Amino acid sequence: QVQLVESGGDLVQPGGSLRLSCAASGIFFRIYTMEWYRQAPGNQRELVAGISSTSSTNYADSVKGRFTIARDNAKNTVYLQMNSLKPEDTAVYYCHAQMAPWDYWGQGTQVTVSS
């Protein structure tokens, strides 16, 4: 059974930092593209960052320079380091594993940036 389990979401003040983790099981993790999406109330789910099986990365323009995605294949885990957080970063963050035709979603973790 495939499972993606996110952790690390929290309430943080503007300018603060968080690191999200997504632990995967039931897939050959190393060959999957891993991504972080987020969805705020009333908004569409948007791609925040992605990292390929060769560790190429891409980021949404809104988070470039502030967020870093990384993977540890030995731990079957992908991370999202979030720095200089802004209130507009508030959302549920979802882990996504993709290797067509298969893809899988985690349940999400809440990030709230507020003073």
mmCIF file with all atom_site columns, C-alpha atoms in Angstrom:
data_model
loop_
_atom_site.group_PDB
_atom_site.id
_atom_site.type_symbol
_atom_site.label_atom_id
_atom_site.label_alt_id
_atom_site.label_comp_id
_atom_site.label_asym_id
_atom_site.label_entity_id
_atom_site.label_seq_id
_atom_site.pdbx_PDB_ins_code
_atom_site.Cartn_x
_atom_site.Cartn_y
_atom_site.Cartn_z
_atom_site.occupancy
_atom_site.B_iso_or_equiv
_atom_site.pdbx_formal_charge
_atom_site.auth_seq_id
_atom_site.auth_comp_id
_atom_site.auth_asym_id
_atom_site.auth_atom_id
_atom_site.pdbx_PDB_model_num
ATOM 1   C CA . GLN A 1 1   ? 0.000   0.000  0.000   1.00 0.00 ? 1   GLN A CA 1
ATOM 2   C CA . VAL A 1 2   ? 1.311   3.424  -0.969  1.00 0.00 ? 2   VAL A CA 1
ATOM 3   C CA . GLN A 1 3   ? 1.488   6.041  1.749   1.00 0.00 ? 3   GLN A CA 1
ATOM 4   C CA . LEU A 1 4   ? 2.740   9.614  1.742   1.00 0.00 ? 4   LEU A CA 1
ATOM 5   C CA . VAL A 1 5   ? 2.753   11.147 5.215   1.00 0.00 ? 5   VAL A CA 1
ATOM 6   C CA . GLU A 1 6   ? 3.471   14.843 5.662   1.00 0.00 ? 6   GLU A CA 1
ATOM 7   C CA . SER A 1 7   ? 4.670   16.424 8.876   1.00 0.00 ? 7   SER A CA 1
ATOM 8   C CA . GLY A 1 8   ? 6.094   19.711 10.107  1.00 0.00 ? 8   GLY A CA 1
ATOM 9   C CA . GLY A 1 9   ? 3.194   22.081 9.566   1.00 0.00 ? 9   GLY A CA 1
ATOM 10  C CA . ASP A 1 10  ? 2.722   24.650 12.296  1.00 0.00 ? 10  ASP A CA 1
ATOM 11  C CA . LEU A 1 11  ? 1.725   28.179 13.207  1.00 0.00 ? 11  LEU A CA 1
ATOM 12  C CA . VAL A 1 12  ? 4.634   30.550 12.607  1.00 0.00 ? 12  VAL A CA 1
ATOM 13  C CA . GLN A 1 13  ? 5.108   34.315 12.596  1.00 0.00 ? 13  GLN A CA 1
ATOM 14  C CA . PRO A 1 14  ? 5.902   36.229 9.402   1.00 0.00 ? 14  PRO A CA 1
ATOM 15  C CA . GLY A 1 15  ? 9.604   35.995 8.649   1.00 0.00 ? 15  GLY A CA 1
ATOM 16  C CA . GLY A 1 16  ? 9.893   32.640 10.371  1.00 0.00 ? 16  GLY A CA 1
ATOM 17  C CA . SER A 1 17  ? 10.914  29.255 9.015   1.00 0.00 ? 17  SER A CA 1
ATOM 18  C CA . LEU A 1 18  ? 9.516   25.740 8.852   1.00 0.00 ? 18  LEU A CA 1
ATOM 19  C CA . ARG A 1 19  ? 10.678  22.465 7.392   1.00 0.00 ? 19  ARG A CA 1
ATOM 20  C CA . LEU A 1 20  ? 8.070   20.098 6.028   1.00 0.00 ? 20  LEU A CA 1
ATOM 21  C CA . SER A 1 21  ? 8.764   16.404 5.593   1.00 0.00 ? 21  SER A CA 1
ATOM 22  C CA . CYS A 1 22  ? 7.024   13.782 3.479   1.00 0.00 ? 22  CYS A CA 1
ATOM 23  C CA . ALA A 1 23  ? 7.812   10.152 4.203   1.00 0.00 ? 23  ALA A CA 1
ATOM 24  C CA . ALA A 1 24  ? 6.919   7.733  1.406   1.00 0.00 ? 24  ALA A CA 1
ATOM 25  C CA . SER A 1 25  ? 6.326   4.010  1.558   1.00 0.00 ? 25  SER A CA 1
ATOM 26  C CA . GLY A 1 26  ? 5.136   1.430  -0.944  1.00 0.00 ? 26  GLY A CA 1
ATOM 27  C CA . ILE A 1 27  ? 6.882   2.985  -3.959  1.00 0.00 ? 27  ILE A CA 1
ATOM 28  C CA . PHE A 1 28  ? 10.337  2.759  -5.514  1.00 0.00 ? 28  PHE A CA 1
ATOM 29  C CA . PHE A 1 29  ? 10.996  6.241  -4.195  1.00 0.00 ? 29  PHE A CA 1
ATOM 30  C CA . ARG A 1 30  ? 14.225  6.949  -6.053  1.00 0.00 ? 30  ARG A CA 1
ATOM 31  C CA . ILE A 1 31  ? 12.613  6.972  -9.530  1.00 0.00 ? 31  ILE A CA 1
ATOM 32  C CA . TYR A 1 32  ? 9.666   9.222  -8.654  1.00 0.00 ? 32  TYR A CA 1
ATOM 33  C CA . THR A 1 33  ? 9.402   12.935 -9.151  1.00 0.00 ? 33  THR A CA 1
ATOM 34  C CA . MET A 1 34  ? 8.413   14.401 -5.805  1.00 0.00 ? 34  MET A CA 1
ATOM 35  C CA . GLU A 1 35  ? 6.472   17.622 -5.469  1.00 0.00 ? 35  GLU A CA 1
ATOM 36  C CA . TRP A 1 36  ? 4.937   19.942 -2.921  1.00 0.00 ? 36  TRP A CA 1
ATOM 37  C CA . TYR A 1 37  ? 1.592   21.570 -3.665  1.00 0.00 ? 37  TYR A CA 1
ATOM 38  C CA . ARG A 1 38  ? -0.438  23.921 -1.530  1.00 0.00 ? 38  ARG A CA 1
ATOM 39  C CA . GLN A 1 39  ? -4.050  24.968 -1.373  1.00 0.00 ? 39  GLN A CA 1
ATOM 40  C CA . ALA A 1 40  ? -5.499  27.903 0.520   1.00 0.00 ? 40  ALA A CA 1
ATOM 41  C CA . PRO A 1 41  ? -9.250  28.214 1.167   1.00 0.00 ? 41  PRO A CA 1
ATOM 42  C CA . GLY A 1 42  ? -11.034 29.361 -1.984  1.00 0.00 ? 42  GLY A CA 1
ATOM 43  C CA . ASN A 1 43  ? -7.935  28.876 -4.132  1.00 0.00 ? 43  ASN A CA 1
ATOM 44  C CA . GLN A 1 44  ? -6.828  26.241 -6.601  1.00 0.00 ? 44  GLN A CA 1
ATOM 45  C CA . ARG A 1 45  ? -4.180  23.779 -5.602  1.00 0.00 ? 45  ARG A CA 1
ATOM 46  C CA . GLU A 1 46  ? -0.859  25.072 -6.899  1.00 0.00 ? 46  GLU A CA 1
ATOM 47  C CA . LEU A 1 47  ? 2.544   23.541 -7.457  1.00 0.00 ? 47  LEU A CA 1
ATOM 48  C CA . VAL A 1 48  ? 5.083   25.002 -5.041  1.00 0.00 ? 48  VAL A CA 1
ATOM 49  C CA . ALA A 1 49  ? 8.218   22.994 -5.778  1.00 0.00 ? 49  ALA A CA 1
ATOM 50  C CA . GLY A 1 50  ? 9.329   19.814 -7.482  1.00 0.00 ? 50  GLY A CA 1
ATOM 51  C CA . ILE A 1 51  ? 12.399  17.623 -7.532  1.00 0.00 ? 51  ILE A CA 1
ATOM 52  C CA . SER A 1 52  ? 13.078  14.965 -10.148 1.00 0.00 ? 52  SER A CA 1
ATOM 53  C CA . SER A 1 53  ? 14.721  11.576 -9.797  1.00 0.00 ? 53  SER A CA 1
ATOM 54  C CA . THR A 1 54  ? 17.971  13.248 -10.861 1.00 0.00 ? 54  THR A CA 1
ATOM 55  C CA . SER A 1 55  ? 17.498  16.026 -8.279  1.00 0.00 ? 55  SER A CA 1
ATOM 56  C CA . SER A 1 56  ? 16.620  18.750 -10.772 1.00 0.00 ? 56  SER A CA 1
ATOM 57  C CA . THR A 1 57  ? 14.394  21.283 -9.015  1.00 0.00 ? 57  THR A CA 1
ATOM 58  C CA . ASN A 1 58  ? 11.750  23.787 -9.959  1.00 0.00 ? 58  ASN A CA 1
ATOM 59  C CA . TYR A 1 59  ? 9.839   26.369 -7.941  1.00 0.00 ? 59  TYR A CA 1
ATOM 60  C CA . ALA A 1 60  ? 6.838   28.587 -8.222  1.00 0.00 ? 60  ALA A CA 1
ATOM 61  C CA . ASP A 1 61  ? 7.843   32.201 -8.781  1.00 0.00 ? 61  ASP A CA 1
ATOM 62  C CA . SER A 1 62  ? 6.174   33.170 -5.513  1.00 0.00 ? 62  SER A CA 1
ATOM 63  C CA . VAL A 1 63  ? 8.577   31.037 -3.447  1.00 0.00 ? 63  VAL A CA 1
ATOM 64  C CA . LYS A 1 64  ? 11.843  31.285 -5.397  1.00 0.00 ? 64  LYS A CA 1
ATOM 65  C CA . GLY A 1 65  ? 14.691  32.319 -3.152  1.00 0.00 ? 65  GLY A CA 1
ATOM 66  C CA . ARG A 1 66  ? 12.746  31.456 0.000   1.00 0.00 ? 66  ARG A CA 1
ATOM 67  C CA . PHE A 1 67  ? 11.885  27.747 -0.293  1.00 0.00 ? 67  PHE A CA 1
ATOM 68  C CA . THR A 1 68  ? 14.177  24.811 -0.980  1.00 0.00 ? 68  THR A CA 1
ATOM 69  C CA . ILE A 1 69  ? 13.092  21.288 -1.898  1.00 0.00 ? 69  ILE A CA 1
ATOM 70  C CA . ALA A 1 70  ? 15.392  18.342 -1.237  1.00 0.00 ? 70  ALA A CA 1
ATOM 71  C CA . ARG A 1 71  ? 15.175  14.578 -1.152  1.00 0.00 ? 71  ARG A CA 1
ATOM 72  C CA . ASP A 1 72  ? 16.879  11.862 0.835   1.00 0.00 ? 72  ASP A CA 1
ATOM 73  C CA . ASN A 1 73  ? 16.472  8.646  -1.122  1.00 0.00 ? 73  ASN A CA 1
ATOM 74  C CA . ALA A 1 74  ? 17.964  6.556  1.683   1.00 0.00 ? 74  ALA A CA 1
ATOM 75  C CA . LYS A 1 75  ? 15.123  7.720  3.944   1.00 0.00 ? 75  LYS A CA 1
ATOM 76  C CA . ASN A 1 76  ? 12.394  7.779  1.265   1.00 0.00 ? 76  ASN A CA 1
ATOM 77  C CA . THR A 1 77  ? 11.719  11.353 2.321   1.00 0.00 ? 77  THR A CA 1
ATOM 78  C CA . VAL A 1 78  ? 11.295  14.680 0.573   1.00 0.00 ? 78  VAL A CA 1
ATOM 79  C CA . TYR A 1 79  ? 11.641  17.988 2.424   1.00 0.00 ? 79  TYR A CA 1
ATOM 80  C CA . LEU A 1 80  ? 10.507  21.540 1.905   1.00 0.00 ? 80  LEU A CA 1
ATOM 81  C CA . GLN A 1 81  ? 12.560  24.127 3.759   1.00 0.00 ? 81  GLN A CA 1
ATOM 82  C CA . MET A 1 82  ? 10.528  27.316 3.996   1.00 0.00 ? 82  MET A CA 1
ATOM 83  C CA . ASN A 1 83  ? 12.234  30.551 5.030   1.00 0.00 ? 83  ASN A CA 1
ATOM 84  C CA . SER A 1 84  ? 11.078  34.159 5.229   1.00 0.00 ? 84  SER A CA 1
ATOM 85  C CA . LEU A 1 85  ? 7.492   33.005 5.482   1.00 0.00 ? 85  LEU A CA 1
ATOM 86  C CA . LYS A 1 86  ? 4.697   35.374 4.536   1.00 0.00 ? 86  LYS A CA 1
ATOM 87  C CA . PRO A 1 87  ? 0.999   35.342 5.442   1.00 0.00 ? 87  PRO A CA 1
ATOM 88  C CA . GLU A 1 88  ? 0.206   34.469 1.820   1.00 0.00 ? 88  GLU A CA 1
ATOM 89  C CA . ASP A 1 89  ? 2.092   31.189 2.319   1.00 0.00 ? 89  ASP A CA 1
ATOM 90  C CA . THR A 1 90  ? -0.729  30.044 4.599   1.00 0.00 ? 90  THR A CA 1
ATOM 91  C CA . ALA A 1 91  ? -2.218  26.873 3.116   1.00 0.00 ? 91  ALA A CA 1
ATOM 92  C CA . VAL A 1 92  ? -2.495  23.145 3.433   1.00 0.00 ? 92  VAL A CA 1
ATOM 93  C CA . TYR A 1 93  ? 0.665   21.690 1.927   1.00 0.00 ? 93  TYR A CA 1
ATOM 94  C CA . TYR A 1 94  ? 0.428   18.371 0.103   1.00 0.00 ? 94  TYR A CA 1
ATOM 95  C CA . CYS A 1 95  ? 3.102   15.907 -0.914  1.00 0.00 ? 95  CYS A CA 1
ATOM 96  C CA . HIS A 1 96  ? 2.775   14.401 -4.400  1.00 0.00 ? 96  HIS A CA 1
ATOM 97  C CA . ALA A 1 97  ? 4.665   11.501 -5.961  1.00 0.00 ? 97  ALA A CA 1
ATOM 98  C CA . GLN A 1 98  ? 4.572   11.215 -9.756  1.00 0.00 ? 98  GLN A CA 1
ATOM 99  C CA . MET A 1 99  ? 5.757   8.660  -12.247 1.00 0.00 ? 99  MET A CA 1
ATOM 100 C CA . ALA A 1 100 ? 3.259   8.326  -15.080 1.00 0.00 ? 100 ALA A CA 1
ATOM 101 C CA . PRO A 1 101 ? 0.866   6.640  -15.175 1.00 0.00 ? 101 PRO A CA 1
ATOM 102 C CA . TRP A 1 102 ? 0.989   6.456  -11.390 1.00 0.00 ? 102 TRP A CA 1
ATOM 103 C CA . ASP A 1 103 ? 0.691   9.300  -8.943  1.00 0.00 ? 103 ASP A CA 1
ATOM 104 C CA . TYR A 1 104 ? -0.102  9.565  -5.257  1.00 0.00 ? 104 TYR A CA 1
ATOM 105 C CA . TRP A 1 105 ? -1.080  12.252 -2.758  1.00 0.00 ? 105 TRP A CA 1
ATOM 106 C CA . GLY A 1 106 ? -0.541  12.742 0.926   1.00 0.00 ? 106 GLY A CA 1
ATOM 107 C CA . GLN A 1 107 ? -3.219  13.978 3.299   1.00 0.00 ? 107 GLN A CA 1
ATOM 108 C CA . GLY A 1 108 ? -1.674  17.402 3.791   1.00 0.00 ? 108 GLY A CA 1
ATOM 109 C CA . THR A 1 109 ? -0.236  19.445 6.629   1.00 0.00 ? 109 THR A CA 1
ATOM 110 C CA . GLN A 1 110 ? -1.426  22.889 7.697   1.00 0.00 ? 110 GLN A CA 1
ATOM 111 C CA . VAL A 1 111 ? 0.950   25.845 7.567   1.00 0.00 ? 111 VAL A CA 1
ATOM 112 C CA . THR A 1 112 ? -0.315  29.082 9.081   1.00 0.00 ? 112 THR A CA 1
ATOM 113 C CA . VAL A 1 113 ? 1.750   32.273 8.920   1.00 0.00 ? 113 VAL A CA 1
ATOM 114 C CA . SER A 1 114 ? 0.285   34.922 11.173  1.00 0.00 ? 114 SER A CA 1
ATOM 115 C CA . SER A 1 115 ? 1.243   37.485 13.769  1.00 0.00 ? 115 SER A CA 1
#
